Amino acid sequence: MTRGTPPAPPASRPPRFPLALKQVSGGTRAPVGEVLRPQAPLQHAAATAAQQAAGRHQPSGLGLDSAAVRQRMVQRLHADGIRVDAVLQAFATVERHRFVDTALATQAYEDTSLPIGLSQTISKPSVVARMLALLFDGATARAQGHLGRVLEVGTGCGYQAALLALLGRSVVSIERLKALHDKARENLAEHRHGDLRLVYGDGRLGHPPRAPFDSIIAAAGGEDLPAAWLEQLAIGGRLVAPMQDAARGGQGLLVVDRRPEGLQRQWLDAVHFVPLKSGAA
Ligand code: SAH
C-alpha cells in the first residue's frame, strides 16, 4: 500500500454483540442421529476409578478415550463401505495402539500404515478391513457366519491376528522374522481370544498340521501364489492375498475360492504391501 492511500473499508461489518437470535441459530449442527452425551465426563470418571481399582496400566497419550477413538475409526470404515458387523465389532474391540511403539500410539487410529520395525509395517485399517470383509464373502464363511479355520501369513506385530482370533474358530499365524514373531507373542500375551497359534517359519509353506483352512489371508505380497496355500485351502474356503498382477503391472488383491468344481480366481483392488519372502530369518 502506498503511503497516504486511505485504508480500504472492511468488506462486511464485524458482528456486534449481543447477537440477534437469527445470527446465533442456523450454524453448524450435530448430524441427525448423533446422540450428545453430556454425562460422558462422569462416565469417564467412573471408568477411571474402576480401572485404577483394577490396577490396570493406562496407555500413554490415548488413555480412556481409546474406545471412543476406535469407535470413530469404525464409523469411517462403515462409511467406506465395510458392512460386515463382525468385522466392525472386531475393529472396535482390538486396541491397535497396543501393537505399535508408544511414540506412534496417537496415530494408531488414523487410516495409515505404521512402522513395526525391521522395515515392516502394520497395514492400514481400511485395507485390513477390506480384506477381512472379502474373506467373509467366501462360501463357508457366509454359511457359518465366521471365518472358520484361518491361516494368516505375516503375523508382523500381531494386530490382524488379534482381529482374526475374534472372527474365526481357530487361527494359525506365521511370521518369518523371529524378532517380529517374538514381539507379536509379547503383544498378544494378554490378548488371548480363542484358539490363536503363532508359528515362526516360512508362511509360503502354509501349515500342514492344521490344514485345510477355510480362510487364508496374506499380509505380504508375492510374485506368485504359493502352491501350498492352494493345497491347504478347504472346499468352500477363500484366500485373499496381495499378489503381483502381470496384467496390471503392480500388486493387486487376488481372491481365490475353492469350489467343489475347482478353483476360481478374481483380481480386485490395486494395493501395495511389503514383499512376501522365502525362508525364515
Ligand atoms: N498382519 C501384520 C502385517 C505385517 S507386515 C500386522 O498386523 O502387523 C507383513 C509381514 O509379513 C512382515 O512381518 C513380514 O516379515 C512377513 N512375511 C513376509 N514374507 C513372509 C513369509 N514368507 N512367511 C511369513 N511371514 C512373512
Short mmCIF file of C-alpha atoms and ligand atoms in Angstrom, two decimals:
data_model
loop_
_atom_site.label_atom_id
_atom_site.label_comp_id
_atom_site.label_asym_id
_atom_site.label_seq_id
_atom_site.Cartn_x
_atom_site.Cartn_y
_atom_site.Cartn_z
CA MET A 1 0.00 0.00 0.00
CA THR A 2 1.39 3.45 -0.96
CA ARG A 3 1.86 5.98 1.78
CA GLY A 4 -1.08 8.37 2.03
CA THR A 5 -3.68 5.99 0.48
CA PRO A 6 -6.67 5.73 2.86
CA PRO A 7 -7.28 2.16 4.12
CA ALA A 8 -9.99 0.25 2.21
CA PRO A 9 -13.30 -0.05 4.10
CA PRO A 10 -13.98 -3.51 5.56
CA ALA A 11 -15.96 -5.75 3.14
CA SER A 12 -18.52 -6.56 5.80
CA ARG A 13 -19.07 -5.20 9.27
CA PRO A 14 -17.92 -7.37 12.14
CA PRO A 15 -20.89 -8.72 14.12
CA ARG A 16 -21.95 -6.63 17.09
CA PHE A 17 -22.82 -8.09 20.47
CA PRO A 18 -25.28 -9.11 21.68
CA LEU A 19 -26.06 -11.05 18.52
CA ALA A 20 -29.61 -11.26 17.19
CA LEU A 21 -31.13 -14.74 17.56
CA LYS A 22 -31.08 -15.33 13.78
CA GLN A 23 -27.32 -14.80 13.84
CA VAL A 24 -26.89 -17.38 16.55
CA SER A 25 -29.07 -20.19 15.22
CA GLY A 26 -28.62 -21.98 11.90
CA GLY A 27 -24.88 -22.51 12.27
CA THR A 28 -23.12 -25.86 12.46
CA ARG A 29 -25.28 -28.57 13.86
CA ALA A 30 -24.59 -32.06 15.08
CA PRO A 31 -25.56 -34.54 12.36
CA VAL A 32 -29.03 -36.03 12.71
CA GLY A 33 -28.87 -39.22 14.68
CA GLU A 34 -25.78 -38.32 16.68
CA VAL A 35 -26.56 -38.56 20.37
CA LEU A 36 -24.94 -35.92 22.51
CA ARG A 37 -23.76 -37.32 25.78
CA PRO A 38 -23.34 -34.54 28.28
CA GLN A 39 -22.72 -37.06 31.03
CA ALA A 40 -19.66 -38.54 29.29
CA PRO A 41 -17.17 -36.92 31.72
CA LEU A 42 -18.95 -38.70 34.57
CA GLN A 43 -18.74 -41.98 32.70
CA HIS A 44 -15.03 -41.36 32.17
CA ALA A 45 -14.55 -40.62 35.84
CA ALA A 46 -16.33 -43.84 36.73
CA ALA A 47 -14.22 -45.78 34.23
CA THR A 48 -11.01 -44.23 35.62
CA ALA A 49 -11.98 -45.21 39.11
CA ALA A 50 -12.81 -48.75 38.01
CA GLN A 51 -9.54 -49.11 36.10
CA GLN A 52 -7.47 -47.69 38.91
CA ALA A 53 -9.19 -50.06 41.29
CA ALA A 54 -8.29 -52.93 38.96
CA GLY A 55 -4.69 -51.63 38.84
CA ARG A 56 -4.65 -51.52 35.05
CA HIS A 57 -1.95 -49.76 33.12
CA GLN A 58 -3.08 -46.77 31.07
CA PRO A 59 -1.60 -46.39 27.57
CA SER A 60 0.12 -43.04 27.29
CA GLY A 61 -1.40 -40.43 25.01
CA LEU A 62 -4.73 -42.17 24.48
CA GLY A 63 -5.90 -43.05 27.92
CA LEU A 64 -9.55 -43.60 28.43
CA ASP A 65 -10.56 -42.09 25.13
CA SER A 66 -9.18 -45.00 23.14
CA ALA A 67 -12.59 -46.72 22.92
CA ALA A 68 -14.13 -43.52 21.57
CA VAL A 69 -11.29 -43.01 19.06
CA ARG A 70 -11.69 -46.61 17.96
CA GLN A 71 -15.40 -46.08 17.52
CA ARG A 72 -14.69 -43.17 15.18
CA MET A 73 -12.35 -45.39 13.17
CA VAL A 74 -15.18 -47.93 12.93
CA GLN A 75 -17.57 -45.23 11.71
CA ARG A 76 -15.05 -44.31 8.99
CA LEU A 77 -14.74 -47.95 7.95
CA HIS A 78 -18.53 -48.19 7.77
CA ALA A 79 -18.69 -45.00 5.70
CA ASP A 80 -16.05 -46.54 3.40
CA GLY A 81 -18.39 -49.43 2.69
CA ILE A 82 -17.41 -52.08 5.25
CA ARG A 83 -20.76 -53.63 6.18
CA VAL A 84 -19.78 -56.86 7.94
CA ASP A 85 -20.84 -56.34 11.54
CA ALA A 86 -18.41 -58.89 12.95
CA VAL A 87 -15.51 -57.10 11.26
CA LEU A 88 -16.59 -53.68 12.54
CA GLN A 89 -17.06 -55.16 16.01
CA ALA A 90 -13.55 -56.64 15.96
CA PHE A 91 -12.06 -53.24 15.00
CA ALA A 92 -13.98 -51.67 17.86
CA THR A 93 -12.57 -54.26 20.26
CA VAL A 94 -8.87 -54.68 19.45
CA GLU A 95 -6.66 -51.89 20.79
CA ARG A 96 -4.45 -51.09 17.81
CA HIS A 97 -2.34 -48.67 19.87
CA ARG A 98 -1.04 -51.57 21.94
CA PHE A 99 0.59 -53.08 18.83
CA VAL A 100 2.73 -50.08 17.84
CA ASP A 101 5.53 -48.18 19.57
CA THR A 102 4.39 -45.84 22.31
CA ALA A 103 5.65 -42.89 20.24
CA LEU A 104 3.21 -43.81 17.46
CA ALA A 105 0.26 -44.60 19.71
CA THR A 106 -1.53 -41.33 18.99
CA GLN A 107 -1.57 -42.21 15.27
CA ALA A 108 -2.83 -45.73 15.86
CA TYR A 109 -6.44 -45.00 14.86
CA GLU A 110 -5.68 -42.96 11.76
CA ASP A 111 -6.07 -44.73 8.46
CA THR A 112 -2.41 -45.18 7.93
CA SER A 113 0.17 -47.95 7.89
CA LEU A 114 2.79 -47.62 10.63
CA PRO A 115 6.33 -49.00 11.04
CA ILE A 116 6.68 -52.03 13.32
CA GLY A 117 10.45 -52.45 12.96
CA LEU A 118 12.69 -54.46 10.60
CA SER A 119 11.36 -52.47 7.60
CA GLN A 120 7.87 -53.97 8.07
CA THR A 121 4.58 -52.16 8.57
CA ILE A 122 1.22 -52.76 10.20
CA SER A 123 -1.29 -52.35 7.35
CA LYS A 124 -3.82 -49.52 7.08
CA PRO A 125 -7.09 -50.28 8.91
CA SER A 126 -9.14 -49.69 5.72
CA VAL A 127 -7.14 -52.28 3.78
CA VAL A 128 -7.23 -54.82 6.62
CA ALA A 129 -10.99 -54.31 6.94
CA ARG A 130 -11.49 -54.70 3.20
CA MET A 131 -9.56 -57.99 3.18
CA LEU A 132 -11.41 -59.35 6.21
CA ALA A 133 -14.77 -58.37 4.68
CA LEU A 134 -13.75 -60.17 1.48
CA LEU A 135 -12.95 -63.30 3.50
CA PHE A 136 -16.46 -63.16 4.96
CA ASP A 137 -17.81 -63.46 1.45
CA GLY A 138 -16.30 -66.93 0.99
CA ALA A 139 -18.85 -69.78 0.79
CA THR A 140 -18.00 -71.41 4.14
CA ALA A 141 -17.75 -68.07 5.97
CA ARG A 142 -21.12 -66.98 4.59
CA ALA A 143 -22.72 -70.27 5.63
CA GLN A 144 -21.17 -70.30 9.10
CA GLY A 145 -21.10 -66.58 9.92
CA HIS A 146 -17.42 -66.78 10.94
CA LEU A 147 -14.10 -67.39 9.22
CA GLY A 148 -13.71 -70.99 10.43
CA ARG A 149 -10.13 -72.31 10.38
CA VAL A 150 -7.87 -69.40 9.46
CA LEU A 151 -4.30 -69.20 8.18
CA GLU A 152 -2.57 -65.80 8.28
CA VAL A 153 0.79 -65.34 6.58
CA GLY A 154 2.78 -62.43 8.01
CA THR A 155 1.98 -62.02 11.72
CA GLY A 156 4.00 -58.79 11.95
CA CYS A 157 3.08 -57.12 15.24
CA GLY A 158 0.06 -59.38 15.69
CA TYR A 159 -2.71 -56.81 15.23
CA GLN A 160 -4.50 -58.56 12.39
CA ALA A 161 -4.02 -61.89 14.18
CA ALA A 162 -5.91 -60.42 17.14
CA LEU A 163 -8.76 -59.38 14.83
CA LEU A 164 -8.79 -62.82 13.19
CA ALA A 165 -8.93 -64.51 16.58
CA LEU A 166 -12.26 -62.77 17.12
CA LEU A 167 -13.54 -63.69 13.67
CA GLY A 168 -12.52 -67.32 13.17
CA ARG A 169 -12.83 -70.55 15.12
CA SER A 170 -9.08 -71.16 15.13
CA VAL A 171 -6.16 -69.16 13.76
CA VAL A 172 -2.62 -70.09 12.75
CA SER A 173 -0.45 -67.05 12.07
CA ILE A 174 3.04 -67.46 10.59
CA GLU A 175 5.92 -64.96 10.66
CA ARG A 176 9.33 -65.44 9.03
CA LEU A 177 11.22 -62.86 11.15
CA LYS A 178 11.99 -64.21 14.60
CA ALA A 179 12.17 -60.76 16.20
CA LEU A 180 8.66 -59.90 14.97
CA HIS A 181 7.31 -63.33 15.90
CA ASP A 182 8.59 -62.73 19.45
CA LYS A 183 7.17 -59.20 19.50
CA ALA A 184 3.75 -60.44 18.38
CA ARG A 185 3.85 -63.12 21.06
CA GLU A 186 4.51 -60.40 23.64
CA ASN A 187 1.81 -58.08 22.20
CA LEU A 188 -0.74 -60.89 22.21
CA ALA A 189 0.18 -62.30 25.61
CA GLU A 190 -2.65 -60.56 27.42
CA HIS A 191 -4.92 -60.71 24.41
CA ARG A 192 -5.67 -64.39 24.03
CA HIS A 193 -9.04 -64.63 22.38
CA GLY A 194 -9.95 -68.09 21.28
CA ASP A 195 -7.61 -70.50 19.59
CA LEU A 196 -4.69 -68.50 18.19
CA ARG A 197 -1.39 -70.20 17.38
CA LEU A 198 1.68 -68.17 16.42
CA VAL A 199 4.20 -70.03 14.29
CA TYR A 200 7.76 -68.96 13.39
CA GLY A 201 8.68 -70.05 9.86
CA ASP A 202 8.17 -69.56 6.14
CA GLY A 203 4.48 -68.92 5.55
CA ARG A 204 4.84 -69.79 1.86
CA LEU A 205 4.70 -73.40 3.03
CA GLY A 206 1.42 -72.90 4.87
CA HIS A 207 0.87 -75.04 7.96
CA PRO A 208 0.11 -78.69 7.03
CA PRO A 209 -0.57 -79.86 10.63
CA ARG A 210 -3.67 -77.66 10.81
CA ALA A 211 -4.74 -77.74 7.17
CA PRO A 212 -7.14 -77.44 5.46
CA PHE A 213 -8.16 -73.82 6.11
CA ASP A 214 -11.48 -72.12 5.39
CA SER A 215 -9.85 -68.68 5.20
CA ILE A 216 -6.31 -67.83 4.13
CA ILE A 217 -5.04 -64.25 4.29
CA ALA A 218 -1.59 -62.91 3.45
CA ALA A 219 -0.18 -59.63 4.73
CA ALA A 220 2.77 -59.62 2.31
CA GLY A 221 2.70 -59.53 -1.48
CA GLY A 222 4.32 -62.24 -3.59
CA GLU A 223 5.23 -62.71 -7.24
CA ASP A 224 3.23 -65.92 -7.49
CA LEU A 225 0.72 -67.85 -5.44
CA PRO A 226 2.48 -70.49 -3.30
CA ALA A 227 1.23 -73.97 -4.23
CA ALA A 228 0.90 -74.91 -0.53
CA TRP A 229 -1.77 -72.25 0.03
CA LEU A 230 -3.98 -73.68 -2.71
CA GLU A 231 -3.37 -77.23 -1.49
CA GLN A 232 -4.35 -76.20 2.05
CA LEU A 233 -7.49 -74.29 1.07
CA ALA A 234 -10.61 -76.26 2.07
CA ILE A 235 -13.57 -76.72 -0.28
CA GLY A 236 -15.81 -73.70 0.30
CA GLY A 237 -12.75 -71.82 1.52
CA ARG A 238 -11.46 -68.45 0.31
CA LEU A 239 -7.97 -66.99 0.04
CA VAL A 240 -7.28 -63.23 -0.08
CA ALA A 241 -3.73 -62.13 -0.82
CA PRO A 242 -1.83 -59.23 -2.36
CA MET A 243 -0.02 -60.57 -5.41
CA GLN A 244 1.86 -59.27 -8.41
CA ASP A 245 -0.66 -58.87 -11.22
CA ALA A 246 1.19 -59.03 -14.54
CA ALA A 247 -1.74 -57.51 -16.46
CA ARG A 248 -1.87 -54.55 -14.07
CA GLY A 249 1.90 -54.17 -13.78
CA GLY A 250 1.65 -53.90 -9.98
CA GLN A 251 0.20 -55.57 -6.92
CA GLY A 252 -3.48 -56.39 -6.80
CA LEU A 253 -5.70 -58.20 -4.31
CA LEU A 254 -6.17 -61.75 -5.51
CA VAL A 255 -9.21 -63.67 -4.29
CA VAL A 256 -9.32 -67.44 -4.82
CA ASP A 257 -12.34 -69.61 -3.97
CA ARG A 258 -12.15 -73.35 -3.84
CA ARG A 259 -15.46 -74.60 -5.19
CA PRO A 260 -16.37 -78.28 -5.43
CA GLU A 261 -15.85 -77.93 -9.21
CA GLY A 262 -12.45 -76.27 -8.91
CA LEU A 263 -10.60 -73.02 -8.18
CA GLN A 264 -12.00 -69.65 -9.12
CA ARG A 265 -9.80 -66.53 -9.16
CA GLN A 266 -10.60 -62.84 -9.30
CA TRP A 267 -8.41 -59.78 -9.19
CA LEU A 268 -9.65 -56.81 -7.18
CA ASP A 269 -8.17 -53.53 -5.86
CA ALA A 270 -4.66 -52.29 -6.60
CA VAL A 271 -2.65 -52.47 -3.35
CA HIS A 272 0.87 -52.04 -2.05
CA PHE A 273 2.18 -54.50 0.53
CA VAL A 274 5.65 -55.38 1.80
CA PRO A 275 7.19 -58.32 -0.13
CA LEU A 276 6.45 -61.95 0.62
CA LYS A 277 9.88 -63.50 1.09
CA SER A 278 11.14 -67.06 1.16
CA GLY A 279 12.68 -68.77 4.17
CA ALA A 280 12.83 -67.63 7.78
CA ALA A 281 15.31 -65.17 9.32
N1 SAH B 1 -0.58 -58.52 9.68
C1 SAH B 1 0.55 -57.78 10.13
C2 SAH B 1 1.22 -57.04 9.00
C3 SAH B 1 2.65 -57.35 8.94
S1 SAH B 1 3.52 -56.82 7.51
C4 SAH B 1 0.19 -56.86 11.27
O1 SAH B 1 -0.99 -56.77 11.64
O2 SAH B 1 1.10 -56.26 11.85
C5 SAH B 1 3.85 -58.33 6.69
C6 SAH B 1 4.64 -59.35 7.45
O3 SAH B 1 4.81 -60.47 6.58
C7 SAH B 1 6.04 -58.90 7.83
O4 SAH B 1 6.19 -59.02 9.22
C8 SAH B 1 6.97 -59.90 7.10
O5 SAH B 1 8.12 -60.26 7.82
C9 SAH B 1 6.04 -61.07 6.92
N2 SAH B 1 6.41 -62.02 5.87
C10 SAH B 1 6.91 -61.76 4.63
N3 SAH B 1 7.13 -62.92 3.97
C11 SAH B 1 6.74 -63.92 4.82
C12 SAH B 1 6.73 -65.34 4.72
N4 SAH B 1 7.17 -66.00 3.64
N5 SAH B 1 6.27 -66.05 5.78
C13 SAH B 1 5.84 -65.44 6.91
N6 SAH B 1 5.85 -64.10 7.06
C14 SAH B 1 6.29 -63.36 6.02
#
